[in-house]
JSON list of C-alpha atoms in Angstrom, two decimals:
[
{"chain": "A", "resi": 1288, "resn": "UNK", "atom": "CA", "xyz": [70.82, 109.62, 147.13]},
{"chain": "A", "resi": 1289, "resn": "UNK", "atom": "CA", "xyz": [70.87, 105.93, 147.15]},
{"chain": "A", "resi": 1290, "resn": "UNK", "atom": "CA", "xyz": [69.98, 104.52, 149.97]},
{"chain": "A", "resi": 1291, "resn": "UNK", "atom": "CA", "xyz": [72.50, 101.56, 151.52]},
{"chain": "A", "resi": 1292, "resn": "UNK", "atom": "CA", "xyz": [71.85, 98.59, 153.79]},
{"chain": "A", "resi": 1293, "resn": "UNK", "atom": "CA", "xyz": [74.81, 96.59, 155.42]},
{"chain": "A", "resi": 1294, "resn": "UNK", "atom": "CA", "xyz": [75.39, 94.52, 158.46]},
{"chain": "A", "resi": 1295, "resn": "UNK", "atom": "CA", "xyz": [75.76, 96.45, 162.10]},
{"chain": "A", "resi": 1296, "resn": "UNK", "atom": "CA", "xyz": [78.91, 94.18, 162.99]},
{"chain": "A", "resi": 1297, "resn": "UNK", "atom": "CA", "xyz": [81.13, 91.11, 162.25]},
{"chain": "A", "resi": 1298, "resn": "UNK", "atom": "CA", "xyz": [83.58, 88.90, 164.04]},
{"chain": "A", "resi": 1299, "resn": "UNK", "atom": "CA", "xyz": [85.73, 86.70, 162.48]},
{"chain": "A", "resi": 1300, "resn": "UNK", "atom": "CA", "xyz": [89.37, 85.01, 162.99]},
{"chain": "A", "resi": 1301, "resn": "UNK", "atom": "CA", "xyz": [92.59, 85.64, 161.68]},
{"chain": "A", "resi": 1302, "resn": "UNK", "atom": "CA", "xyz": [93.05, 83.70, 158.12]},
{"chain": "A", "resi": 1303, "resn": "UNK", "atom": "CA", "xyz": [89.50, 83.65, 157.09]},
{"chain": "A", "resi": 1304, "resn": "UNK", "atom": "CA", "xyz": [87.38, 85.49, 154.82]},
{"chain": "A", "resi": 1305, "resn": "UNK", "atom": "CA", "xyz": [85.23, 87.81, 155.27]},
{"chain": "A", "resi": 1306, "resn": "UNK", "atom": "CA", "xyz": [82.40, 88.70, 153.18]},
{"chain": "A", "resi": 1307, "resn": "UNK", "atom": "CA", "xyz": [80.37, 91.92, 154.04]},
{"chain": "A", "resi": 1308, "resn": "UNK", "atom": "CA", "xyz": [77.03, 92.57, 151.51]},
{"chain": "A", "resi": 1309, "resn": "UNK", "atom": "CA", "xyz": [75.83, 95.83, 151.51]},
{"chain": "A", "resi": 1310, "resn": "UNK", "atom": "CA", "xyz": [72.13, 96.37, 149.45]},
{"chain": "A", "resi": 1311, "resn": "UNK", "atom": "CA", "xyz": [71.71, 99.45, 147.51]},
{"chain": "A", "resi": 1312, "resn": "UNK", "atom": "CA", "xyz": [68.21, 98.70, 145.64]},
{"chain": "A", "resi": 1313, "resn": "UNK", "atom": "CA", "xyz": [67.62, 101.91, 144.36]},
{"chain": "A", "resi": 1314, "resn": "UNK", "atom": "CA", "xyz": [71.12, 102.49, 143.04]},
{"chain": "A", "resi": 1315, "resn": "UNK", "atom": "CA", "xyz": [71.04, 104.48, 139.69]},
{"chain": "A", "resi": 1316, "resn": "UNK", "atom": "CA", "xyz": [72.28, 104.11, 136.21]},
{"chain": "A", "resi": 1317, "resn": "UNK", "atom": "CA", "xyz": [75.57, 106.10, 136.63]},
{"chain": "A", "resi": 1318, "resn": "UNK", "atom": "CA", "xyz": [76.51, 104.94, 140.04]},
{"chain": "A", "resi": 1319, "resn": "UNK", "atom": "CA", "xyz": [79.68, 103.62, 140.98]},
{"chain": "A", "resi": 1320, "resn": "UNK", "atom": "CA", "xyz": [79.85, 101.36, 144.24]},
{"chain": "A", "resi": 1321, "resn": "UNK", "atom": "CA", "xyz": [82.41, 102.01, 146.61]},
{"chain": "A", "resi": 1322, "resn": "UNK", "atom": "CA", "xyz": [84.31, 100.70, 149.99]},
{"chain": "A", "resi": 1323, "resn": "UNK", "atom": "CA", "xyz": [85.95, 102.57, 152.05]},
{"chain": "A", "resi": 1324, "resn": "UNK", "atom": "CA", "xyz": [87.98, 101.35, 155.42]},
{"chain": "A", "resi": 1325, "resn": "UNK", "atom": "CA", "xyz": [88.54, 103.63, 158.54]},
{"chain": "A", "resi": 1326, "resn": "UNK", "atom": "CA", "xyz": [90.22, 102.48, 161.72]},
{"chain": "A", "resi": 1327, "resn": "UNK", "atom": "CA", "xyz": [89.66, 104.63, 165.01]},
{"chain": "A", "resi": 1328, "resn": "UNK", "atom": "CA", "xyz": [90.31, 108.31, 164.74]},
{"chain": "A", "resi": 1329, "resn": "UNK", "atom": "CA", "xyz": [91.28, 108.24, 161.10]},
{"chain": "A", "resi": 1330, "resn": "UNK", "atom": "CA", "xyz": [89.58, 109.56, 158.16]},
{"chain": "A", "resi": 1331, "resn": "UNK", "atom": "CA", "xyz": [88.29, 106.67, 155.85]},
{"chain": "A", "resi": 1332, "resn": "UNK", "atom": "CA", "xyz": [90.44, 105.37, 153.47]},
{"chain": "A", "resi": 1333, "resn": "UNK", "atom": "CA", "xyz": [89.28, 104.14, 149.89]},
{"chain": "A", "resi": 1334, "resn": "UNK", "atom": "CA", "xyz": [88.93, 100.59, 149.45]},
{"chain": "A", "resi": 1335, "resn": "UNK", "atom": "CA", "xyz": [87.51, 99.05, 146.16]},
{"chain": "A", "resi": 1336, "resn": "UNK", "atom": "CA", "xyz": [85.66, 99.91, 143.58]},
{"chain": "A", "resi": 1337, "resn": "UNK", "atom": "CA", "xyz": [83.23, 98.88, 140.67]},
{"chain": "A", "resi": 1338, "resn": "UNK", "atom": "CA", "xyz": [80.48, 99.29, 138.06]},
{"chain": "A", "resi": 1339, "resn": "UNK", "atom": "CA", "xyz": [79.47, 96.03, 137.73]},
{"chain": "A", "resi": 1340, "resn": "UNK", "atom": "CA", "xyz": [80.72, 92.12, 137.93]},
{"chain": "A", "resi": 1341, "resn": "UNK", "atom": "CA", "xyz": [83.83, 91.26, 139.73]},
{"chain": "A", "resi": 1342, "resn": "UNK", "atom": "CA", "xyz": [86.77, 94.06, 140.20]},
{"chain": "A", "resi": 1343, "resn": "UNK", "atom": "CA", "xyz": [89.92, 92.35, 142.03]},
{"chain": "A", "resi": 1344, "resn": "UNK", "atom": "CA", "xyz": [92.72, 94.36, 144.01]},
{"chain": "A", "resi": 1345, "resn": "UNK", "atom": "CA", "xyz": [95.93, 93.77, 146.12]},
{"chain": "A", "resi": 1346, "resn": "UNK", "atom": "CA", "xyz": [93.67, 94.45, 149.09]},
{"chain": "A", "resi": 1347, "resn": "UNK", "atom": "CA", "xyz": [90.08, 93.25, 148.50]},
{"chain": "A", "resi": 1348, "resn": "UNK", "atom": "CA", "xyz": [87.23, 91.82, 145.76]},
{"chain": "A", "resi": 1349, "resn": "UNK", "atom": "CA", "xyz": [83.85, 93.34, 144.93]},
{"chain": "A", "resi": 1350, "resn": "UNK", "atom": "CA", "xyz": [81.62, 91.08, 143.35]},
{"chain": "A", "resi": 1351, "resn": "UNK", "atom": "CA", "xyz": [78.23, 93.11, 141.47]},
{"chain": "A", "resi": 1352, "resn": "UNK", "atom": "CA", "xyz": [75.75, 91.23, 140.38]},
{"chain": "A", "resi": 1353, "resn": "UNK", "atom": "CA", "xyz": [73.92, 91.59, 137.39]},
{"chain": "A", "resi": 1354, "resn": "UNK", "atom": "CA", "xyz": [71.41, 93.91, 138.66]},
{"chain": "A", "resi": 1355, "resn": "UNK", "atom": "CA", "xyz": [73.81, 95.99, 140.63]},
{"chain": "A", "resi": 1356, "resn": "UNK", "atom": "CA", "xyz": [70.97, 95.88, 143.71]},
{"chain": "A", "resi": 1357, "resn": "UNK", "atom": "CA", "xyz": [73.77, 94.51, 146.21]},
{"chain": "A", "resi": 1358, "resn": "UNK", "atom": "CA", "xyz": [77.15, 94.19, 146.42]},
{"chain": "A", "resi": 1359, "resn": "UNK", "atom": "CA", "xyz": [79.72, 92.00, 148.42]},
{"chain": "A", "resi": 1360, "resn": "UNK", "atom": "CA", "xyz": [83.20, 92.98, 149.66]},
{"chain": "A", "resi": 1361, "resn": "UNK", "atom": "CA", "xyz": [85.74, 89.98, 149.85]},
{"chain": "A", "resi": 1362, "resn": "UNK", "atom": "CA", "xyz": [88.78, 90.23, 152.35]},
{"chain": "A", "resi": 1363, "resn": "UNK", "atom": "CA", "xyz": [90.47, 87.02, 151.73]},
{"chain": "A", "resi": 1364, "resn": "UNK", "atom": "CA", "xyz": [92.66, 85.77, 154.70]},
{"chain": "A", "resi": 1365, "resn": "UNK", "atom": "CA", "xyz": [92.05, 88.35, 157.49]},
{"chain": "A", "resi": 1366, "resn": "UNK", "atom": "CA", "xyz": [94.12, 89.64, 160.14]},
{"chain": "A", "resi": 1367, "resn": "UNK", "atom": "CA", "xyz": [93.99, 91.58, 163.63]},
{"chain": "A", "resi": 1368, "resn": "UNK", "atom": "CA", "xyz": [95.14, 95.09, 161.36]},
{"chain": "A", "resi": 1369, "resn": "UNK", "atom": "CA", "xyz": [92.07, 94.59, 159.34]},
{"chain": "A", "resi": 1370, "resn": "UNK", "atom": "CA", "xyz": [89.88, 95.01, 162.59]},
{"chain": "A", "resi": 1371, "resn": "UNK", "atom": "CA", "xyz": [87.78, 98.51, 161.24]},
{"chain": "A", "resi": 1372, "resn": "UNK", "atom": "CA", "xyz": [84.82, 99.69, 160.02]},
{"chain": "A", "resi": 1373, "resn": "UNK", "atom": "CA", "xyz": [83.89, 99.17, 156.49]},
{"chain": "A", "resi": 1374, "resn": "UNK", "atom": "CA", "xyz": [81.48, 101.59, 154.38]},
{"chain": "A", "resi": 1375, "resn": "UNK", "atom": "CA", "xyz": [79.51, 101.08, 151.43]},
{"chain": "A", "resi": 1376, "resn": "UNK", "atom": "CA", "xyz": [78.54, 104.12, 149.22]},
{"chain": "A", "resi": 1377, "resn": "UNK", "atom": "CA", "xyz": [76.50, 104.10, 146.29]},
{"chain": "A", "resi": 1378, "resn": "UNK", "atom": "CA", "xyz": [76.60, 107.66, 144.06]},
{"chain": "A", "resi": 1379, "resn": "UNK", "atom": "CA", "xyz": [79.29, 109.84, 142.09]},
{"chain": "A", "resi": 1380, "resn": "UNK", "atom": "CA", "xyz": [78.60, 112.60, 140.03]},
{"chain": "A", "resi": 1381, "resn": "UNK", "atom": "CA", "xyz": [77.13, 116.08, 141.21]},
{"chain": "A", "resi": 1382, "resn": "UNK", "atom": "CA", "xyz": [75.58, 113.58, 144.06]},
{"chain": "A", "resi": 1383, "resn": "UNK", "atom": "CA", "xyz": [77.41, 114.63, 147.51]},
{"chain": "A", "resi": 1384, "resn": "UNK", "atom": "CA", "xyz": [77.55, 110.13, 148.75]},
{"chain": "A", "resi": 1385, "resn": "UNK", "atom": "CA", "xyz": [76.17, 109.42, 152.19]},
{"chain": "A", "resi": 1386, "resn": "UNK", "atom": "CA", "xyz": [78.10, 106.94, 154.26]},
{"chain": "A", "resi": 1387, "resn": "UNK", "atom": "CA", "xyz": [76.11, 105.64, 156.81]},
{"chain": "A", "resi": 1388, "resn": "UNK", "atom": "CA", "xyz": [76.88, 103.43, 159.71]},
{"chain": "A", "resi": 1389, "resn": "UNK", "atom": "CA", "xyz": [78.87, 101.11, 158.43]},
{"chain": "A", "resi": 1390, "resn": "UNK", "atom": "CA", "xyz": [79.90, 97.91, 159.47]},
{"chain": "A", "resi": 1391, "resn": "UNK", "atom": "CA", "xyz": [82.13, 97.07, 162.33]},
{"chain": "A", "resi": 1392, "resn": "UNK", "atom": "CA", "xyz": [84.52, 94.27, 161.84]},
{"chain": "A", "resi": 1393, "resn": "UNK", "atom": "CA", "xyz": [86.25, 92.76, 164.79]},
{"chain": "A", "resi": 1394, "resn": "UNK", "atom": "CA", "xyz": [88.93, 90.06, 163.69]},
{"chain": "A", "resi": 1395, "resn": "UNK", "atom": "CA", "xyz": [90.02, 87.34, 166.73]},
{"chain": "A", "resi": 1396, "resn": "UNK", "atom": "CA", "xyz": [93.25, 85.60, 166.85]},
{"chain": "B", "resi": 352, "resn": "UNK", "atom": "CA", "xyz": [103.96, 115.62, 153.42]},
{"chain": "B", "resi": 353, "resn": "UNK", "atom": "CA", "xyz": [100.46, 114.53, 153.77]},
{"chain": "B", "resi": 354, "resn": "UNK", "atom": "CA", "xyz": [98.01, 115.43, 150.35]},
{"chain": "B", "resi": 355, "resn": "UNK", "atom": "CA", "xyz": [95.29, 117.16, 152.64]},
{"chain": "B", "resi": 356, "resn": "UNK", "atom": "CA", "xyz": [96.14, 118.65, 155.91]},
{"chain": "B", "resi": 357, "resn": "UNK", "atom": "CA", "xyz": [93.53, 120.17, 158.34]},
{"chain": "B", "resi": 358, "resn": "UNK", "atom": "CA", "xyz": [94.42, 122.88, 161.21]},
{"chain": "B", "resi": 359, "resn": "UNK", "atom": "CA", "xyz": [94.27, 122.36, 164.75]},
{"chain": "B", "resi": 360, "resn": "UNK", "atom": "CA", "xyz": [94.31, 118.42, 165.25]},
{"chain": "B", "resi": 361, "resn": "UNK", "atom": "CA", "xyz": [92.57, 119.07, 168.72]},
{"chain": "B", "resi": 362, "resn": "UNK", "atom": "CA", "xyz": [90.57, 122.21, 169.77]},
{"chain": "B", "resi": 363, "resn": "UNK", "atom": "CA", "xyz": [88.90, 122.56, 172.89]},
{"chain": "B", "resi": 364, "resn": "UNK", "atom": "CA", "xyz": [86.78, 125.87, 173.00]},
{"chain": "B", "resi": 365, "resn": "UNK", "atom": "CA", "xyz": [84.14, 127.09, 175.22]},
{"chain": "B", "resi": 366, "resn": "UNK", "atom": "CA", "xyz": [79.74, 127.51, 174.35]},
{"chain": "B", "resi": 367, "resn": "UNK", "atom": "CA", "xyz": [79.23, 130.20, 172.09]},
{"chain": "B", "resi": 368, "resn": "UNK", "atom": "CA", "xyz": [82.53, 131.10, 170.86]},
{"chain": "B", "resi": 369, "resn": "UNK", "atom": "CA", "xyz": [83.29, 131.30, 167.19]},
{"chain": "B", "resi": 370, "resn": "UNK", "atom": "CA", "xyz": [85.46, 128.69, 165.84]},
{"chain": "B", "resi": 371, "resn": "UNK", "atom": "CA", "xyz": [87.12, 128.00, 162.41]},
{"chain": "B", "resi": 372, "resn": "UNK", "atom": "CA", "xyz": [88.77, 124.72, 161.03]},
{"chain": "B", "resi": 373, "resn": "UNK", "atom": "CA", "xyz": [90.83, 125.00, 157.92]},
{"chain": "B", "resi": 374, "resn": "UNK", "atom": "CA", "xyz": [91.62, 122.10, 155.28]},
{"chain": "B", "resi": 375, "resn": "UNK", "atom": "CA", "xyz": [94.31, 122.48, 152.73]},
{"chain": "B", "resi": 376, "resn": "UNK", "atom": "CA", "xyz": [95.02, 120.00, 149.66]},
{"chain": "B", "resi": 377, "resn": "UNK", "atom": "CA", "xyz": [98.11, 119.76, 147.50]},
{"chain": "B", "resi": 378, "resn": "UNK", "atom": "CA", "xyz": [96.21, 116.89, 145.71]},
{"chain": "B", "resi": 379, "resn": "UNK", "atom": "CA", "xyz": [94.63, 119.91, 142.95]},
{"chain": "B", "resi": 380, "resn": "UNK", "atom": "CA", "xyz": [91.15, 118.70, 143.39]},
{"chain": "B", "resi": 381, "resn": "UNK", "atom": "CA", "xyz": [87.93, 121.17, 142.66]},
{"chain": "B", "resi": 382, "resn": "UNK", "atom": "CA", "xyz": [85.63, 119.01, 145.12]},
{"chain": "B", "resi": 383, "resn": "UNK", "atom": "CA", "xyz": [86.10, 119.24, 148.72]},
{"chain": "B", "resi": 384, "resn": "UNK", "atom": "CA", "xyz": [84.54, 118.35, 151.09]},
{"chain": "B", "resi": 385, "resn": "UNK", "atom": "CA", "xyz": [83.56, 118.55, 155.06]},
{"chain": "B", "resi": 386, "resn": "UNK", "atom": "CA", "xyz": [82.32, 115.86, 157.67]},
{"chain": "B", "resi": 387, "resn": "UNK", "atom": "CA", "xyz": [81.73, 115.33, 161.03]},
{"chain": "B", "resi": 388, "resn": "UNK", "atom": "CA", "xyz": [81.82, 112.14, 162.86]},
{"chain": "B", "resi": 389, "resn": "UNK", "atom": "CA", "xyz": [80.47, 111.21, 166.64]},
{"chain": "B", "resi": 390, "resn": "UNK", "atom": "CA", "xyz": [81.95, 108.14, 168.43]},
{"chain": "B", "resi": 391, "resn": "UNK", "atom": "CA", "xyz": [80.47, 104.85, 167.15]},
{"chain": "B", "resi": 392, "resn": "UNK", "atom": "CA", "xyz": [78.45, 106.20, 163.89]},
{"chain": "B", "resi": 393, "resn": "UNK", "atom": "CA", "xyz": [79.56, 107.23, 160.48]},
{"chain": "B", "resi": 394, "resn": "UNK", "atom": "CA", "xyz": [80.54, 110.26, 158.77]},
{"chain": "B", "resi": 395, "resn": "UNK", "atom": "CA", "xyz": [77.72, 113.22, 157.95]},
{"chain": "B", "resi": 396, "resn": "UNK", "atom": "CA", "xyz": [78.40, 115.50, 155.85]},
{"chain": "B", "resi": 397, "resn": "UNK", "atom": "CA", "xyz": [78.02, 119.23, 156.46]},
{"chain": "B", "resi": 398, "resn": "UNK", "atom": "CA", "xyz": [78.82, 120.84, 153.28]},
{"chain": "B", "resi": 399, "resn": "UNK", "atom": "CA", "xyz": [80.17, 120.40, 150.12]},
{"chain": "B", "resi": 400, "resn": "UNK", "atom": "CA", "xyz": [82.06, 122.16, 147.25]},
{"chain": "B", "resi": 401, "resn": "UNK", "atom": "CA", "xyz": [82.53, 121.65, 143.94]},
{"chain": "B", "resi": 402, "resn": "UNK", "atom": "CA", "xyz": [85.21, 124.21, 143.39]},
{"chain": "B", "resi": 403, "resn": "UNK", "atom": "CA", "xyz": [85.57, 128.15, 144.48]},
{"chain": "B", "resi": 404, "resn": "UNK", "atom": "CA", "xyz": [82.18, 129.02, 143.21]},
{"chain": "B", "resi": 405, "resn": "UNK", "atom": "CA", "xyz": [80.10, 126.03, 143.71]},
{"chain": "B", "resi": 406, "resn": "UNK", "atom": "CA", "xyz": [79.29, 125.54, 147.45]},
{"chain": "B", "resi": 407, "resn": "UNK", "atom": "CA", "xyz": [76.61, 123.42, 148.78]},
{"chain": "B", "resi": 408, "resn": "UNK", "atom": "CA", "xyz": [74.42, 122.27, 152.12]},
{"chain": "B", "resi": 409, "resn": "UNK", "atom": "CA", "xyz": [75.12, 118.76, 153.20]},
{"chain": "B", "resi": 410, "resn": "UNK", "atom": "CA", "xyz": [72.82, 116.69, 155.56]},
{"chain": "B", "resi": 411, "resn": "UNK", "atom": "CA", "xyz": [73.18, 118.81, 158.80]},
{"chain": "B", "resi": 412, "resn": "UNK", "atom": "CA", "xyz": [74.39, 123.07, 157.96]},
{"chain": "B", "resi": 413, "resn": "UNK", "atom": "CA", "xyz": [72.31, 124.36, 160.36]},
{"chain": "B", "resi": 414, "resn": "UNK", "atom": "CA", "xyz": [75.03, 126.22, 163.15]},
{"chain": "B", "resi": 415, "resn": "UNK", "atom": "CA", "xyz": [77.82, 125.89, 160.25]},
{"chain": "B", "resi": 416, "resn": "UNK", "atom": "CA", "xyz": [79.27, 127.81, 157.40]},
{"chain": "B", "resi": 417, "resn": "UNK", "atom": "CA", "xyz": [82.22, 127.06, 155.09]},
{"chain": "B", "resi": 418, "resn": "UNK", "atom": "CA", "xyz": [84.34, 129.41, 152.81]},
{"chain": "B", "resi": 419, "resn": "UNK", "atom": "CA", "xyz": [86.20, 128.13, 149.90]},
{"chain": "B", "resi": 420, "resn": "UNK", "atom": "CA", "xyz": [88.92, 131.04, 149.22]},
{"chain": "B", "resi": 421, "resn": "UNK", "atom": "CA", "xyz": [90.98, 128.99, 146.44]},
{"chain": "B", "resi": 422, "resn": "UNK", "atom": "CA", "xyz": [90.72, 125.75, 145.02]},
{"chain": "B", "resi": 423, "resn": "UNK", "atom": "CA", "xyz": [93.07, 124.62, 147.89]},
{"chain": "B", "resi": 424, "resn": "UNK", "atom": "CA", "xyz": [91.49, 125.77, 151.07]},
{"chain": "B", "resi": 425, "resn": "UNK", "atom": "CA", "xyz": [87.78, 125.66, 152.54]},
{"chain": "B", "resi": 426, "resn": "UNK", "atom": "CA", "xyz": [87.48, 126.33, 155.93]},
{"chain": "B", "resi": 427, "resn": "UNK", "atom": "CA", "xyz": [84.61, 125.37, 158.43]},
{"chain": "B", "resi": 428, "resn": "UNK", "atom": "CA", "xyz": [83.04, 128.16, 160.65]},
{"chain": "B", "resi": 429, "resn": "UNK", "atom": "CA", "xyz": [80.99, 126.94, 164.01]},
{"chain": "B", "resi": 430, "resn": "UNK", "atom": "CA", "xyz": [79.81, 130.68, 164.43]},
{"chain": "B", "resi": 431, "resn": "UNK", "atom": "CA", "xyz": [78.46, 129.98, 168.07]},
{"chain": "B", "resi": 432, "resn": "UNK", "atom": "CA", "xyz": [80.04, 126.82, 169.08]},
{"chain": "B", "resi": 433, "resn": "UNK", "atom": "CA", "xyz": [77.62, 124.53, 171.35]},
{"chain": "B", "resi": 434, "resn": "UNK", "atom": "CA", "xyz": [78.19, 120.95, 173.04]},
{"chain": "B", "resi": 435, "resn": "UNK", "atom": "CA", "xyz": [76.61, 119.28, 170.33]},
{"chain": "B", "resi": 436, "resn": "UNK", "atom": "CA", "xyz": [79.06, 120.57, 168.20]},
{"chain": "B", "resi": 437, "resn": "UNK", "atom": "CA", "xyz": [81.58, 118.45, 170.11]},
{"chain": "B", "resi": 438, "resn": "UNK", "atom": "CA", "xyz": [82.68, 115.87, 167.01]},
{"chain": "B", "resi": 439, "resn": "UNK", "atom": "CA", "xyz": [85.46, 114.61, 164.91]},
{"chain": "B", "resi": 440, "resn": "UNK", "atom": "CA", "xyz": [85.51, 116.48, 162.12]},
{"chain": "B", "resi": 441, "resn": "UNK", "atom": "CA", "xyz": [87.04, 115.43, 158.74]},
{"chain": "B", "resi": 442, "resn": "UNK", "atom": "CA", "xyz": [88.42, 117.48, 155.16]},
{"chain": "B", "resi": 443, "resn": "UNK", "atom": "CA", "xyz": [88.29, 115.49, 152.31]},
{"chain": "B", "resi": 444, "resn": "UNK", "atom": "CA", "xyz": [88.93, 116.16, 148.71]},
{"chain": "B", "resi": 445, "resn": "UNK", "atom": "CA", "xyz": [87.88, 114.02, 145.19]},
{"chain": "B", "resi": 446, "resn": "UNK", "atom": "CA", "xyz": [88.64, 114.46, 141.11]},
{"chain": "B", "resi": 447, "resn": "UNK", "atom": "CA", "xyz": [85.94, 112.91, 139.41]},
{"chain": "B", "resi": 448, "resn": "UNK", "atom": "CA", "xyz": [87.32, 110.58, 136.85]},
{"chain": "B", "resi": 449, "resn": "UNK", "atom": "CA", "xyz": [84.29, 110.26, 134.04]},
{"chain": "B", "resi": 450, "resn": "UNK", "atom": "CA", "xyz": [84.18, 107.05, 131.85]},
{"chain": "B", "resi": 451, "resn": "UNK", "atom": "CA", "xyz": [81.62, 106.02, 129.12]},
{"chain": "B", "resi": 452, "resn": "UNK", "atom": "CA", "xyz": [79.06, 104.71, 131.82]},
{"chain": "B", "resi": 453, "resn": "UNK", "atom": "CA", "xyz": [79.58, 106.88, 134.79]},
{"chain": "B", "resi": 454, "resn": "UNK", "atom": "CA", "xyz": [81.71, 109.25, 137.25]},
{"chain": "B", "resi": 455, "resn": "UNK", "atom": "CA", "xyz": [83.04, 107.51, 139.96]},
{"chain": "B", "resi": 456, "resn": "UNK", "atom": "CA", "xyz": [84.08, 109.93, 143.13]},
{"chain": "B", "resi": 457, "resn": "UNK", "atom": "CA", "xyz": [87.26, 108.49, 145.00]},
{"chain": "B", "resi": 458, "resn": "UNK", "atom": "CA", "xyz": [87.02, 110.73, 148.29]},
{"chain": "B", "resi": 459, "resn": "UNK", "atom": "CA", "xyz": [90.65, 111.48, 149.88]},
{"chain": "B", "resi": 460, "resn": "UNK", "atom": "CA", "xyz": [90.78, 112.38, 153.68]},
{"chain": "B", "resi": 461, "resn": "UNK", "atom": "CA", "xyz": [92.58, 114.63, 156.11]},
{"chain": "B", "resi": 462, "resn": "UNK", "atom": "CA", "xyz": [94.02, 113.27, 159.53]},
{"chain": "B", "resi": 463, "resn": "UNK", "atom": "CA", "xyz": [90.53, 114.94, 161.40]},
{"chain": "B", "resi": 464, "resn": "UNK", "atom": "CA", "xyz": [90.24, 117.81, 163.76]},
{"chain": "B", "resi": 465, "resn": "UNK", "atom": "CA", "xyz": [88.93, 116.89, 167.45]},
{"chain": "B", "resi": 466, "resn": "UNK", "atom": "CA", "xyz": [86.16, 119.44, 168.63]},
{"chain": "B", "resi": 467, "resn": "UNK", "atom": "CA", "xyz": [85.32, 119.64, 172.01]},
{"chain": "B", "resi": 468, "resn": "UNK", "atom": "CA", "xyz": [83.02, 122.14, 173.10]},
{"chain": "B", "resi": 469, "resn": "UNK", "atom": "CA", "xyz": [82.59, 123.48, 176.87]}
]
């Protein structure tokens, strides 16, 4: 399984951007990068996902770069809803993904 | 109606009881899957199934065992609850969708079941 590094925790304010990195360096040939959201006492909820370069959605970008080692998730223009914690999985296939800790976003008026 | 459902929302039970958690799906997935969750870390997964006849150990099995008795259901079994059992625990449920380079794995998940264990 492919192991993932990302940030414990961020704080930012309402109407910025936020830009998480998560580094996957051992990330195979076949495996898709993924973001997934949960907010307290939910189950996570599929953000974004990508191969490789730049995939764009109504919620969020993923930038890859070229040699898929890291990627960044882009929340442009937060707000207080978007206040969660935000997963990065590397994997797909017969692979079972790990999710890890995760990193906490706290968004301040 | 919600795609994956999981039964109770809350149990509370008492050390060394046997306890079962059922997940349903309407989504028609073969993979499902189950996790637990305690307060401030991420999800681990306990085991895994890749449809009725494919079942598989996740990171932490040991005091757990699932059954998968059609494509739509796989239960949880805590044979002998204990405290450390006490957890959120999640369903969730995927349909691989294979392109030329790879096979990406979209997870869906249930609302959680709240385990607390005497």
């Amino acid at each position: 399984l492919a192991k993932t590094t990302q940030p414990i925790s961020m704080d930012s304010y309402e109407g910025q951007e936020v830009n998480i990195t998560c580094s996957h360096n051992n990330i195979a040939t076949n495996d898709y990068i993924t973001w997934y959201q949960q907010f307290p006492s939910q189950g996570p909820r599929f953000i974004i996902q990508g191969y490789k370069t730049k995939v764009t959605n109504e919620v969020a970008s993923l930038f890859i770069p070229a040699d898929r080692k890291s990627s960044t998730l882009s929340l442009p223009r937060v707000s207080l809803s978007d206040t969660a914690v935000y997963y990065c999985l590397v994997g797909g296939g017969r692979r079972a993904l790990t999710f890890g800790s995760g990193t906490r976003l706290q968004v301040q008026p | 109606d919600a795609d994956v459902t999981q039964t109770p929302r809350n149990r509370i039970t008492k050390t060394g009881k046997r306890i079962m958690l059922e997940c349903s799906q309407t989504k028609g997935h073969d993979r499902m899957y189950w996790y637990r969750q305690d307060p401030g870390l991420g999800l681990r997964l306990i085991y895994y199934s890749f449809d009725v006849k494919d079942i598989n150990k996740g990171e932490i099995s040991d005091g757990y065992s699932v059954s998968r008795q059609a494509q739509a259901k796989f239960s949880l079994s805590l044979e002998s609850a204990i405290p450390n059992q006490t957890a959120l625990y999640f369903c969730a449920t995927s349909d691989p969708i294979r392109d030329r380079v790879a096979e990406n794995n979209e997870q869906f998940f249930g609302p959680g079941t709240r385990l607390t264990v005497l």
